[in-house]
Amino acid sequence: MPELPLAPADLDAVLAPLPSARPLPARAYWDEDVFAFEQAEIFGRSWLCVGREDEIARPGEWLLAPLTPAGVVVLRGADLEIRAFHNVCRHRAATLLDGPCGRLSHLECPYHGWTYELSGALRAAPHAPPGFDRGAHGLLPARAGALFGFLFVTLDPGAPPLESAIGEAPPWLSRPGLRSLRRGRRVEYEVAANWKLCVENFQESHHFPRVHPALERLTPCHDAVSWGRGGPWLGGIMDLAPGADTVSVGATPGARPLIVPEAERRRVRDAMLFPGLLTSLQPDYLLTYRLAPRAPDRTLVIADTHFHPAAFAPGFDPGDVFAFWDAVNREDRAICERQQRGIRAPGYAPSTYAMVEDGVHAFDGMVARRYLAALRARTA
């Protein structure tokens, strides 16, 4: 287990009440030991979102989640169960699958032909020695499950069950109708910044006027209200500006069906599931961002846009949504990278939170509590 790389006094300072709290120390965003600790103790022990259920709706459909260097295969078995396996052959460690997703009837190693059932059981092991026990050499599993239409995997055999770990989700994400949404587009990009800077940026809106003037015109930051129940979720609610019916180029959904009740069509609801799932529920689409830390100063972002199934009719063109968020995401990427450059500079030392940064403070508190929990476990 990695040593605790941040001082308890620095963590306690984060957990102070907002007016007197001090943000995480600068090294929390660039230090290799901090990164190793967070990979092991935060991402390695959490239930992590790896996609949506519709991505593996049929038996044999699979996706490759970037949770380890080799990846974790998440698939739908012949019995319709969701399973996850490390993407590594048990023979000589070659990776089994390439690419983001696909469909197959079995898994076969491209190196020496060891073959596995969708259940993970070893079917064939060419040239294995006499008496070799195939039953003891299936694929190594990871725990997997689904909730609210999202797929989750944890690498920790001792993690609590998914439902109890996820806790009380924002009510707008737990509506049954959202499970049937279909993905309209996926974009992957890398941000040259620490993963925590990406989440902190998501957790506040008072940068909108300077960084996102187009977004500020549609969802003014002064209308933002935070949501939280003390669990792993943090949320925020914003009203659409007069004259705007959705967040897009043109600010109108056109023929796209609503995915929220009619009474809630004038609001945008954002939610973060610790540590790395960001969601934004718009009146007519759902945005999801999954963060996969690659280095202290590099974060892979997997951004999906989901629509009502009825939207996928002849003539469906969500280009107004894609163009708007491509611009906003570029702006967020640039400002986070600007932060990353500055936070490594010797002229920076953390000072205070702005009083409208309660969401940032709450997220940093989640990080600090994970560190302190690890410290308590070691000293118990």
C-alpha positions as a LaTeX table, in Angstrom:
\begin{tabular}{lrrr}
\hline
Residue & $x$ (\AA) & $y$ (\AA) & $z$ (\AA) \\
\hline
Met1 & 0.00 & 0.00 & 0.00 \\
Pro2 & 1.50 & 3.40 & $-0.95$ \\
Glu3 & 2.58 & 5.70 & 1.87 \\
Leu4 & 0.28 & 8.58 & 2.76 \\
Pro5 & 1.72 & 11.39 & 0.58 \\
Leu6 & $-0.18$ & 14.37 & 2.01 \\
Ala7 & 0.14 & 15.72 & 5.55 \\
Pro8 & $-2.87$ & 15.24 & 7.84 \\
Ala9 & $-2.77$ & 18.95 & 8.69 \\
Asp10 & $-3.26$ & 19.84 & 5.02 \\
Leu11 & $-6.20$ & 17.41 & 4.81 \\
Asp12 & $-7.79$ & 18.79 & 7.98 \\
Ala13 & $-7.52$ & 22.30 & 6.51 \\
Val14 & $-9.64$ & 21.20 & 3.54 \\
Leu15 & $-12.31$ & 19.83 & 5.88 \\
Ala16 & $-12.73$ & 23.08 & 7.79 \\
Pro17 & $-15.95$ & 25.06 & 7.20 \\
Leu18 & $-15.97$ & 26.78 & 3.80 \\
Pro19 & $-15.10$ & 30.33 & 4.98 \\
Ser20 & $-11.94$ & 29.14 & 6.74 \\
Ala21 & $-11.03$ & 26.08 & 4.64 \\
Arg22 & $-7.83$ & 25.90 & 2.62 \\
Pro23 & $-7.67$ & 23.99 & $-0.70$ \\
Leu24 & $-5.52$ & 20.92 & $-1.23$ \\
Pro25 & $-1.78$ & 21.63 & $-1.38$ \\
Ala26 & $-0.23$ & 22.19 & $-4.80$ \\
Arg27 & 1.61 & 18.87 & $-4.83$ \\
Ala28 & $-1.75$ & 17.08 & $-4.71$ \\
Tyr29 & $-2.03$ & 17.92 & $-8.42$ \\
Trp30 & 1.40 & 16.96 & $-9.75$ \\
Asp31 & 3.22 & 14.63 & $-7.37$ \\
Glu32 & 3.87 & 11.04 & $-8.54$ \\
Asp33 & 3.35 & 9.61 & $-5.04$ \\
Val34 & 0.01 & 11.38 & $-4.75$ \\
Phe35 & $-1.02$ & 9.97 & $-8.12$ \\
Ala36 & 0.00 & 6.42 & $-7.13$ \\
Phe37 & $-1.90$ & 6.71 & $-3.85$ \\
Glu38 & $-5.07$ & 7.95 & $-5.53$ \\
Gln39 & $-4.93$ & 5.25 & $-8.18$ \\
Ala40 & $-4.71$ & 2.59 & $-5.47$ \\
Glu41 & $-6.86$ & 4.05 & $-2.70$ \\
Ile42 & $-9.49$ & 6.03 & $-4.61$ \\
Phe43 & $-9.90$ & 4.62 & $-8.11$ \\
Gly44 & $-8.74$ & 1.15 & $-7.06$ \\
Arg45 & $-11.37$ & 0.90 & $-4.31$ \\
Ser46 & $-14.38$ & 2.62 & $-5.90$ \\
Trp47 & $-17.21$ & 1.47 & $-8.13$ \\
Leu48 & $-16.36$ & 3.18 & $-11.44$ \\
Cys49 & $-18.75$ & 3.88 & $-14.29$ \\
Val50 & $-17.62$ & 2.15 & $-17.49$ \\
Gly51 & $-20.55$ & 2.91 & $-19.81$ \\
Arg52 & $-24.26$ & 2.37 & $-20.27$ \\
Glu53 & $-26.29$ & $-0.83$ & $-20.30$ \\
Asp54 & $-27.40$ & $-0.34$ & $-23.91$ \\
Glu55 & $-23.77$ & $-0.78$ & $-25.01$ \\
Ile56 & $-23.91$ & $-4.48$ & $-24.09$ \\
Ala57 & $-27.61$ & $-5.16$ & $-24.58$ \\
Arg58 & $-27.21$ & $-8.48$ & $-26.46$ \\
Pro59 & $-25.38$ & $-11.68$ & $-25.45$ \\
Gly60 & $-21.74$ & $-11.50$ & $-26.48$ \\
Glu61 & $-21.57$ & $-7.72$ & $-26.71$ \\
Trp62 & $-18.56$ & $-6.31$ & $-24.90$ \\
Leu63 & $-16.75$ & $-3.09$ & $-24.14$ \\
Leu64 & $-13.22$ & $-2.48$ & $-22.95$ \\
Ala65 & $-12.98$ & $-0.21$ & $-19.92$ \\
Pro66 & $-9.65$ & 1.66 & $-19.42$ \\
Leu67 & $-9.36$ & 0.88 & $-15.71$ \\
Thr68 & $-5.95$ & $-0.84$ & $-15.93$ \\
Pro69 & $-3.10$ & $-0.78$ & $-18.46$ \\
Ala70 & $-4.58$ & $-3.86$ & $-20.16$ \\
Gly71 & $-8.20$ & $-2.82$ & $-19.65$ \\
Val72 & $-11.19$ & $-4.66$ & $-18.20$ \\
Val73 & $-13.62$ & $-6.48$ & $-20.50$ \\
Val74 & $-17.27$ & $-5.93$ & $-19.57$ \\
Leu75 & $-19.68$ & $-8.19$ & $-21.43$ \\
Arg76 & $-23.17$ & $-9.64$ & $-21.55$ \\
Gly77 & $-23.12$ & $-13.39$ & $-21.04$ \\
Ala78 & $-25.24$ & $-15.99$ & $-22.81$ \\
Asp79 & $-27.38$ & $-16.01$ & $-19.66$ \\
Leu80 & $-27.78$ & $-12.18$ & $-19.97$ \\
Glu81 & $-25.68$ & $-11.60$ & $-16.86$ \\
Ile82 & $-23.20$ & $-8.71$ & $-16.83$ \\
Arg83 & $-19.64$ & $-9.84$ & $-16.16$ \\
Ala84 & $-16.22$ & $-8.21$ & $-16.10$ \\
Phe85 & $-12.81$ & $-9.79$ & $-16.60$ \\
His86 & $-9.25$ & $-8.55$ & $-16.74$ \\
Asn87 & $-8.29$ & $-8.38$ & $-20.41$ \\
Val88 & $-5.35$ & $-10.76$ & $-19.93$ \\
Cys89 & $-4.86$ & $-14.36$ & $-21.03$ \\
Arg90 & $-4.02$ & $-16.71$ & $-18.15$ \\
His91 & $-1.29$ & $-18.40$ & $-20.21$ \\
Arg92 & 1.36 & $-15.82$ & $-21.10$ \\
Ala93 & $-0.43$ & $-12.55$ & $-20.31$ \\
Ala94 & $-1.23$ & $-11.38$ & $-23.85$ \\
Thr95 & $-4.19$ & $-9.01$ & $-23.98$ \\
Leu96 & $-7.28$ & $-10.65$ & $-25.46$ \\
Leu97 & $-9.29$ & $-7.85$ & $-27.06$ \\
Asp98 & $-8.47$ & $-4.64$ & $-28.87$ \\
Gly99 & $-10.68$ & $-1.69$ & $-29.67$ \\
Pro100 & $-13.48$ & $-0.12$ & $-27.68$ \\
Cys101 & $-16.29$ & $-2.65$ & $-28.18$ \\
Gly102 & $-17.68$ & $-5.50$ & $-30.26$ \\
Arg103 & $-19.63$ & $-8.75$ & $-30.19$ \\
Leu104 & $-18.32$ & $-12.31$ & $-29.99$ \\
Ser105 & $-19.29$ & $-15.85$ & $-29.07$ \\
His106 & $-16.12$ & $-16.56$ & $-27.06$ \\
Leu107 & $-12.76$ & $-14.98$ & $-26.24$ \\
Glu108 & $-9.63$ & $-16.32$ & $-27.91$ \\
Cys109 & $-6.07$ & $-15.30$ & $-27.16$ \\
Pro110 & $-4.30$ & $-14.11$ & $-30.33$ \\
Tyr111 & $-0.96$ & $-15.44$ & $-29.06$ \\
His112 & $-1.40$ & $-19.18$ & $-28.40$ \\
Gly113 & $-5.13$ & $-19.74$ & $-28.83$ \\
Trp114 & $-6.32$ & $-20.25$ & $-25.30$ \\
Thr115 & $-10.09$ & $-19.91$ & $-25.55$ \\
Tyr116 & $-12.60$ & $-18.74$ & $-22.93$ \\
Glu117 & $-16.38$ & $-18.90$ & $-22.64$ \\
Leu118 & $-18.42$ & $-15.73$ & $-22.13$ \\
Ser119 & $-18.65$ & $-16.88$ & $-18.51$ \\
Gly120 & $-14.86$ & $-16.58$ & $-18.26$ \\
Ala121 & $-14.35$ & $-20.34$ & $-18.03$ \\
Leu122 & $-11.37$ & $-21.75$ & $-19.91$ \\
Arg123 & $-12.65$ & $-23.79$ & $-22.86$ \\
Ala124 & $-9.41$ & $-24.82$ & $-24.57$ \\
Ala125 & $-5.71$ & $-24.69$ & $-23.65$ \\
Pro126 & $-3.64$ & $-26.05$ & $-26.55$ \\
His127 & $-0.63$ & $-28.16$ & $-25.48$ \\
Ala128 & $-1.42$ & $-27.93$ & $-21.79$ \\
Pro129 & 0.35 & $-30.58$ & $-19.67$ \\
Pro130 & $-1.43$ & $-33.80$ & $-18.64$ \\
Gly131 & $-3.75$ & $-33.31$ & $-15.71$ \\
Phe132 & $-3.98$ & $-29.55$ & $-16.23$ \\
Asp133 & $-7.07$ & $-28.24$ & $-14.42$ \\
Arg134 & $-8.89$ & $-25.94$ & $-16.85$ \\
Gly135 & $-11.47$ & $-25.15$ & $-14.20$ \\
Ala136 & $-8.85$ & $-23.36$ & $-12.10$ \\
His137 & $-7.54$ & $-21.16$ & $-14.92$ \\
Gly138 & $-10.47$ & $-19.11$ & $-16.14$ \\
Leu139 & $-10.25$ & $-15.39$ & $-16.70$ \\
Leu140 & $-9.67$ & $-13.34$ & $-13.57$ \\
Pro141 & $-12.93$ & $-11.55$ & $-12.77$ \\
Ala142 & $-13.74$ & $-8.08$ & $-11.53$ \\
Arg143 & $-17.05$ & $-7.22$ & $-9.89$ \\
Ala144 & $-19.60$ & $-5.63$ & $-12.21$ \\
Gly145 & $-23.17$ & $-4.37$ & $-12.00$ \\
Ala146 & $-25.69$ & $-1.92$ & $-13.39$ \\
Leu147 & $-27.72$ & 0.85 & $-11.79$ \\
Phe148 & $-29.87$ & 3.61 & $-13.35$ \\
Gly149 & $-28.79$ & 2.41 & $-16.81$ \\
Phe150 & $-25.09$ & 2.85 & $-16.00$ \\
Leu151 & $-22.53$ & 0.03 & $-15.95$ \\
Phe152 & $-20.11$ & $-0.13$ & $-13.04$ \\
Val153 & $-16.97$ & $-2.11$ & $-12.23$ \\
Thr154 & $-14.83$ & $-2.23$ & $-9.11$ \\
Leu155 & $-11.34$ & $-3.70$ & $-8.90$ \\
Asp156 & $-11.67$ & $-4.11$ & $-5.13$ \\
Pro157 & $-13.00$ & $-7.54$ & $-4.04$ \\
Gly158 & $-13.76$ & $-6.04$ & $-0.65$ \\
Ala159 & $-15.77$ & $-3.06$ & $-1.87$ \\
Pro160 & $-19.33$ & $-2.81$ & $-0.53$ \\
Pro161 & $-22.18$ & $-3.89$ & $-2.84$ \\
Leu162 & $-22.91$ & $-1.50$ & $-5.68$ \\
Glu163 & $-26.26$ & $-0.28$ & $-4.36$ \\
Ser164 & $-24.91$ & 0.61 & $-0.93$ \\
Ala165 & $-21.70$ & 2.12 & $-2.33$ \\
Ile166 & $-23.58$ & 4.38 & $-4.74$ \\
Gly167 & $-25.94$ & 5.55 & $-2.02$ \\
Glu168 & $-28.74$ & 8.02 & $-2.62$ \\
Ala169 & $-28.41$ & 9.23 & $-6.20$ \\
Pro170 & $-29.92$ & 12.50 & $-7.37$ \\
Pro171 & $-33.61$ & 11.81 & $-7.97$ \\
Trp172 & $-33.45$ & 13.01 & $-11.56$ \\
Leu173 & $-30.95$ & 10.27 & $-12.49$ \\
Ser174 & $-32.88$ & 7.42 & $-10.90$ \\
Arg175 & $-36.00$ & 7.80 & $-13.07$ \\
Pro176 & $-36.69$ & 4.54 & $-14.94$ \\
Gly177 & $-37.15$ & 6.31 & $-18.27$ \\
Leu178 & $-33.50$ & 7.35 & $-18.43$ \\
Arg179 & $-32.41$ & 3.71 & $-18.67$ \\
Ser180 & $-33.67$ & 3.54 & $-22.25$ \\
Leu181 & $-31.63$ & 6.46 & $-23.60$ \\
Arg182 & $-29.45$ & 5.79 & $-26.64$ \\
Arg183 & $-26.00$ & 7.16 & $-27.28$ \\
Gly184 & $-25.75$ & 9.60 & $-30.17$ \\
Arg185 & $-22.00$ & 10.21 & $-30.09$ \\
Arg186 & $-18.82$ & 9.44 & $-28.16$ \\
Val187 & $-15.74$ & 11.67 & $-28.12$ \\
Glu188 & $-12.47$ & 10.84 & $-26.33$ \\
Tyr189 & $-9.79$ & 13.40 & $-25.59$ \\
Glu190 & $-6.93$ & 13.93 & $-23.20$ \\
Val191 & $-6.61$ & 16.90 & $-20.88$ \\
Ala192 & $-3.07$ & 17.86 & $-19.82$ \\
Ala193 & $-4.22$ & 18.37 & $-16.24$ \\
Asn194 & $-4.76$ & 16.44 & $-13.03$ \\
Trp195 & $-8.10$ & 14.64 & $-12.75$ \\
Lys196 & $-9.07$ & 16.62 & $-9.65$ \\
Leu197 & $-8.78$ & 19.91 & $-11.54$ \\
Cys198 & $-11.22$ & 18.52 & $-14.12$ \\
Val199 & $-13.75$ & 17.61 & $-11.43$ \\
Glu200 & $-13.31$ & 20.90 & $-9.56$ \\
Asn201 & $-13.97$ & 22.79 & $-12.78$ \\
Phe202 & $-17.22$ & 20.82 & $-13.19$ \\
Gln203 & $-18.22$ & 21.58 & $-9.60$ \\
Glu204 & $-18.52$ & 25.35 & $-10.00$ \\
Ser205 & $-20.12$ & 27.70 & $-12.49$ \\
His206 & $-18.77$ & 31.10 & $-11.54$ \\
His207 & $-16.14$ & 30.73 & $-14.28$ \\
Phe208 & $-18.92$ & 30.77 & $-16.92$ \\
Pro209 & $-18.88$ & 34.53 & $-17.67$ \\
Arg210 & $-15.15$ & 34.53 & $-18.45$ \\
Val211 & $-14.57$ & 31.04 & $-19.83$ \\
His212 & $-17.97$ & 30.09 & $-21.32$ \\
Pro213 & $-19.83$ & 33.27 & $-22.37$ \\
Ala214 & $-22.14$ & 31.27 & $-24.67$ \\
Leu215 & $-23.03$ & 28.89 & $-21.83$ \\
Glu216 & $-23.52$ & 31.79 & $-19.42$ \\
Arg217 & $-26.12$ & 33.29 & $-21.77$ \\
Leu218 & $-28.18$ & 30.07 & $-21.63$ \\
Thr219 & $-27.63$ & 28.99 & $-18.00$ \\
Pro220 & $-26.60$ & 32.05 & $-15.94$ \\
Cys221 & $-24.31$ & 31.11 & $-13.07$ \\
His222 & $-26.18$ & 33.28 & $-10.54$ \\
Asp223 & $-29.10$ & 30.82 & $-10.73$ \\
Ala224 & $-27.01$ & 27.79 & $-9.72$ \\
Val225 & $-28.10$ & 25.86 & $-6.61$ \\
Ser226 & $-26.07$ & 23.00 & $-5.12$ \\
Trp227 & $-27.49$ & 19.56 & $-4.27$ \\
Gly228 & $-26.04$ & 16.93 & $-1.95$ \\
Arg229 & $-26.99$ & 14.30 & 0.61 \\
Gly230 & $-23.59$ & 13.61 & 2.15 \\
Gly231 & $-22.86$ & 10.50 & 0.03 \\
Pro232 & $-20.68$ & 10.04 & $-3.07$ \\
Trp233 & $-22.88$ & 12.32 & $-5.23$ \\
Leu234 & $-22.66$ & 16.08 & $-5.63$ \\
Gly235 & $-25.09$ & 17.97 & $-7.83$ \\
Gly236 & $-26.22$ & 21.33 & $-9.02$ \\
Ile237 & $-29.35$ & 22.78 & $-10.60$ \\
Met238 & $-29.51$ & 25.73 & $-13.01$ \\
Asp239 & $-32.44$ & 27.38 & $-14.74$ \\
Leu240 & $-32.47$ & 28.05 & $-18.45$ \\
Ala241 & $-32.45$ & 31.72 & $-19.35$ \\
Pro242 & $-35.65$ & 33.26 & $-20.79$ \\
Gly243 & $-35.88$ & 32.46 & $-24.48$ \\
Ala244 & $-33.74$ & 29.31 & $-24.23$ \\
Asp245 & $-35.38$ & 25.89 & $-24.37$ \\
Thr246 & $-32.21$ & 23.82 & $-24.25$ \\
Val247 & $-28.44$ & 24.24 & $-24.24$ \\
Ser248 & $-27.33$ & 24.12 & $-27.87$ \\
Val249 & $-26.53$ & 26.30 & $-30.82$ \\
Gly250 & $-29.85$ & 28.05 & $-31.37$ \\
Ala251 & $-31.08$ & 27.03 & $-27.87$ \\
Thr252 & $-34.03$ & 25.03 & $-29.22$ \\
Pro253 & $-34.50$ & 21.24 & $-29.23$ \\
Gly254 & $-36.42$ & 21.25 & $-32.48$ \\
Ala255 & $-38.10$ & 17.86 & $-32.91$ \\
Arg256 & $-36.04$ & 16.13 & $-30.20$ \\
Pro257 & $-38.31$ & 14.55 & $-27.54$ \\
Leu258 & $-37.93$ & 15.63 & $-23.94$ \\
Ile259 & $-36.26$ & 13.19 & $-21.56$ \\
Val260 & $-37.54$ & 14.98 & $-18.44$ \\
Pro261 & $-41.09$ & 15.63 & $-17.22$ \\
Glu262 & $-42.78$ & 18.62 & $-18.82$ \\
Ala263 & $-42.76$ & 20.50 & $-15.51$ \\
Glu264 & $-38.94$ & 20.30 & $-15.38$ \\
Arg265 & $-38.12$ & 21.28 & $-18.95$ \\
Arg266 & $-36.71$ & 24.68 & $-17.88$ \\
Arg267 & $-33.90$ & 23.26 & $-15.76$ \\
Val268 & $-30.46$ & 21.70 & $-16.19$ \\
Arg269 & $-29.28$ & 19.24 & $-13.55$ \\
Asp270 & $-25.61$ & 18.33 & $-13.12$ \\
Ala271 & $-24.26$ & 15.56 & $-10.90$ \\
Met272 & $-20.84$ & 14.11 & $-10.07$ \\
Leu273 & $-20.42$ & 10.58 & $-8.74$ \\
Phe274 & $-17.12$ & 10.34 & $-6.88$ \\
Pro275 & $-14.52$ & 9.92 & $-8.10$ \\
Gly276 & $-14.85$ & 10.27 & $-11.87$ \\
Leu277 & $-18.36$ & 10.30 & $-13.38$ \\
Leu278 & $-19.77$ & 13.68 & $-14.42$ \\
Thr279 & $-23.33$ & 13.98 & $-15.72$ \\
Ser280 & $-25.47$ & 16.81 & $-17.06$ \\
Leu281 & $-29.17$ & 16.19 & $-17.63$ \\
Gln282 & $-30.59$ & 18.63 & $-20.17$ \\
Pro283 & $-34.27$ & 18.79 & $-21.16$ \\
Asp284 & $-33.65$ & 16.77 & $-24.34$ \\
Tyr285 & $-30.34$ & 14.93 & $-23.84$ \\
Leu286 & $-27.93$ & 13.58 & $-21.24$ \\
Leu287 & $-24.21$ & 14.32 & $-21.18$ \\
Thr288 & $-21.82$ & 11.97 & $-19.40$ \\
Tyr289 & $-18.08$ & 12.39 & $-18.88$ \\
Arg290 & $-15.93$ & 9.57 & $-17.51$ \\
Leu291 & $-12.47$ & 10.48 & $-16.23$ \\
Ala292 & $-9.58$ & 8.02 & $-16.37$ \\
Pro293 & $-6.38$ & 9.43 & $-14.84$ \\
Arg294 & $-3.31$ & 8.57 & $-16.93$ \\
Ala295 & $-0.59$ & 10.52 & $-15.08$ \\
Pro296 & $-0.46$ & 13.27 & $-12.47$ \\
Asp297 & $-0.92$ & 15.79 & $-15.28$ \\
Arg298 & $-2.92$ & 13.77 & $-17.84$ \\
Thr299 & $-6.56$ & 12.72 & $-17.77$ \\
Leu300 & $-8.47$ & 10.77 & $-20.41$ \\
Val301 & $-12.04$ & 12.03 & $-20.83$ \\
Ile302 & $-14.70$ & 9.84 & $-22.46$ \\
Ala303 & $-17.64$ & 12.09 & $-23.34$ \\
Asp304 & $-21.00$ & 10.64 & $-24.44$ \\
Thr305 & $-24.23$ & 12.31 & $-25.51$ \\
His306 & $-27.48$ & 10.37 & $-25.07$ \\
Phe307 & $-30.95$ & 11.04 & $-26.51$ \\
His308 & $-34.49$ & 9.68 & $-26.28$ \\
Pro309 & $-34.82$ & 6.52 & $-28.43$ \\
Ala310 & $-37.59$ & 8.20 & $-30.45$ \\
Ala311 & $-35.15$ & 10.92 & $-31.52$ \\
Phe312 & $-33.32$ & 8.48 & $-33.81$ \\
Ala313 & $-35.70$ & 8.92 & $-36.74$ \\
Pro314 & $-34.92$ & 9.85 & $-40.35$ \\
Gly315 & $-33.53$ & 13.37 & $-40.45$ \\
Phe316 & $-32.26$ & 13.32 & $-36.85$ \\
Asp317 & $-29.39$ & 15.81 & $-36.67$ \\
Pro318 & $-28.06$ & 16.72 & $-33.20$ \\
Gly319 & $-25.23$ & 18.77 & $-34.66$ \\
Asp320 & $-26.40$ & 21.84 & $-32.74$ \\
Val321 & $-25.75$ & 19.99 & $-29.47$ \\
Phe322 & $-22.41$ & 18.56 & $-30.56$ \\
Ala323 & $-21.09$ & 21.89 & $-31.87$ \\
Phe324 & $-22.06$ & 23.72 & $-28.69$ \\
Trp325 & $-20.42$ & 21.25 & $-26.32$ \\
Asp326 & $-17.34$ & 20.79 & $-28.48$ \\
Ala327 & $-16.69$ & 24.49 & $-27.96$ \\
Val328 & $-17.42$ & 24.38 & $-24.20$ \\
Asn329 & $-15.25$ & 21.29 & $-23.72$ \\
Arg330 & $-12.36$ & 22.96 & $-25.54$ \\
Glu331 & $-12.72$ & 25.94 & $-23.23$ \\
Asp332 & $-12.74$ & 23.73 & $-20.14$ \\
Arg333 & $-9.76$ & 21.78 & $-21.39$ \\
Ala334 & $-7.78$ & 24.98 & $-21.99$ \\
Ile335 & $-8.55$ & 26.49 & $-18.58$ \\
Cys336 & $-7.72$ & 23.27 & $-16.71$ \\
Glu337 & $-4.42$ & 23.02 & $-18.58$ \\
Arg338 & $-3.70$ & 26.64 & $-17.69$ \\
Gln339 & $-4.32$ & 25.74 & $-14.04$ \\
Gln340 & $-2.02$ & 22.74 & $-14.27$ \\
Arg341 & 0.83 & 24.88 & $-15.56$ \\
Gly342 & 0.31 & 27.39 & $-12.78$ \\
Ile343 & $-0.12$ & 24.93 & $-9.92$ \\
Arg344 & 3.36 & 23.51 & $-10.51$ \\
Ala345 & 4.95 & 26.97 & $-10.38$ \\
Pro346 & 6.92 & 27.90 & $-7.24$ \\
Gly347 & 4.94 & 31.13 & $-7.02$ \\
Tyr348 & 1.69 & 29.33 & $-6.15$ \\
Ala349 & 0.38 & 28.40 & $-2.70$ \\
Pro350 & $-3.28$ & 27.58 & $-1.93$ \\
Ser351 & $-5.21$ & 30.40 & $-0.28$ \\
Thr352 & $-8.98$ & 30.06 & 0.07 \\
Tyr353 & $-12.22$ & 28.97 & $-1.56$ \\
Ala354 & $-14.60$ & 31.53 & $-2.98$ \\
Met355 & $-17.93$ & 31.47 & $-1.14$ \\
Val356 & $-19.65$ & 30.20 & $-4.32$ \\
Glu357 & $-17.28$ & 27.23 & $-4.52$ \\
Asp358 & $-19.16$ & 25.02 & $-2.09$ \\
Gly359 & $-19.20$ & 22.23 & $-4.68$ \\
Val360 & $-15.42$ & 22.38 & $-5.11$ \\
His361 & $-14.98$ & 22.40 & $-1.34$ \\
Ala362 & $-17.30$ & 19.40 & $-0.98$ \\
Phe363 & $-15.43$ & 17.41 & $-3.65$ \\
Asp364 & $-12.03$ & 18.22 & $-2.13$ \\
Gly365 & $-13.48$ & 17.09 & 1.19 \\
Met366 & $-14.31$ & 13.71 & $-0.35$ \\
Val367 & $-10.70$ & 13.39 & $-1.48$ \\
Ala368 & $-9.35$ & 14.42 & 1.94 \\
Arg369 & $-11.59$ & 11.94 & 3.76 \\
Arg370 & $-10.28$ & 9.10 & 1.58 \\
Tyr371 & $-6.74$ & 9.99 & 2.62 \\
Leu372 & $-7.63$ & 10.20 & 6.29 \\
Ala373 & $-9.55$ & 6.91 & 6.15 \\
Ala374 & $-6.45$ & 5.24 & 4.75 \\
Leu375 & $-4.38$ & 6.75 & 7.56 \\
Arg376 & $-6.80$ & 5.46 & 10.19 \\
Ala377 & $-6.72$ & 1.99 & 8.64 \\
Arg378 & $-2.94$ & 1.90 & 8.87 \\
Thr379 & $-2.77$ & 3.07 & 12.47 \\
Ala380 & $-5.64$ & 0.92 & 13.78 \\
\hline
\end{tabular}
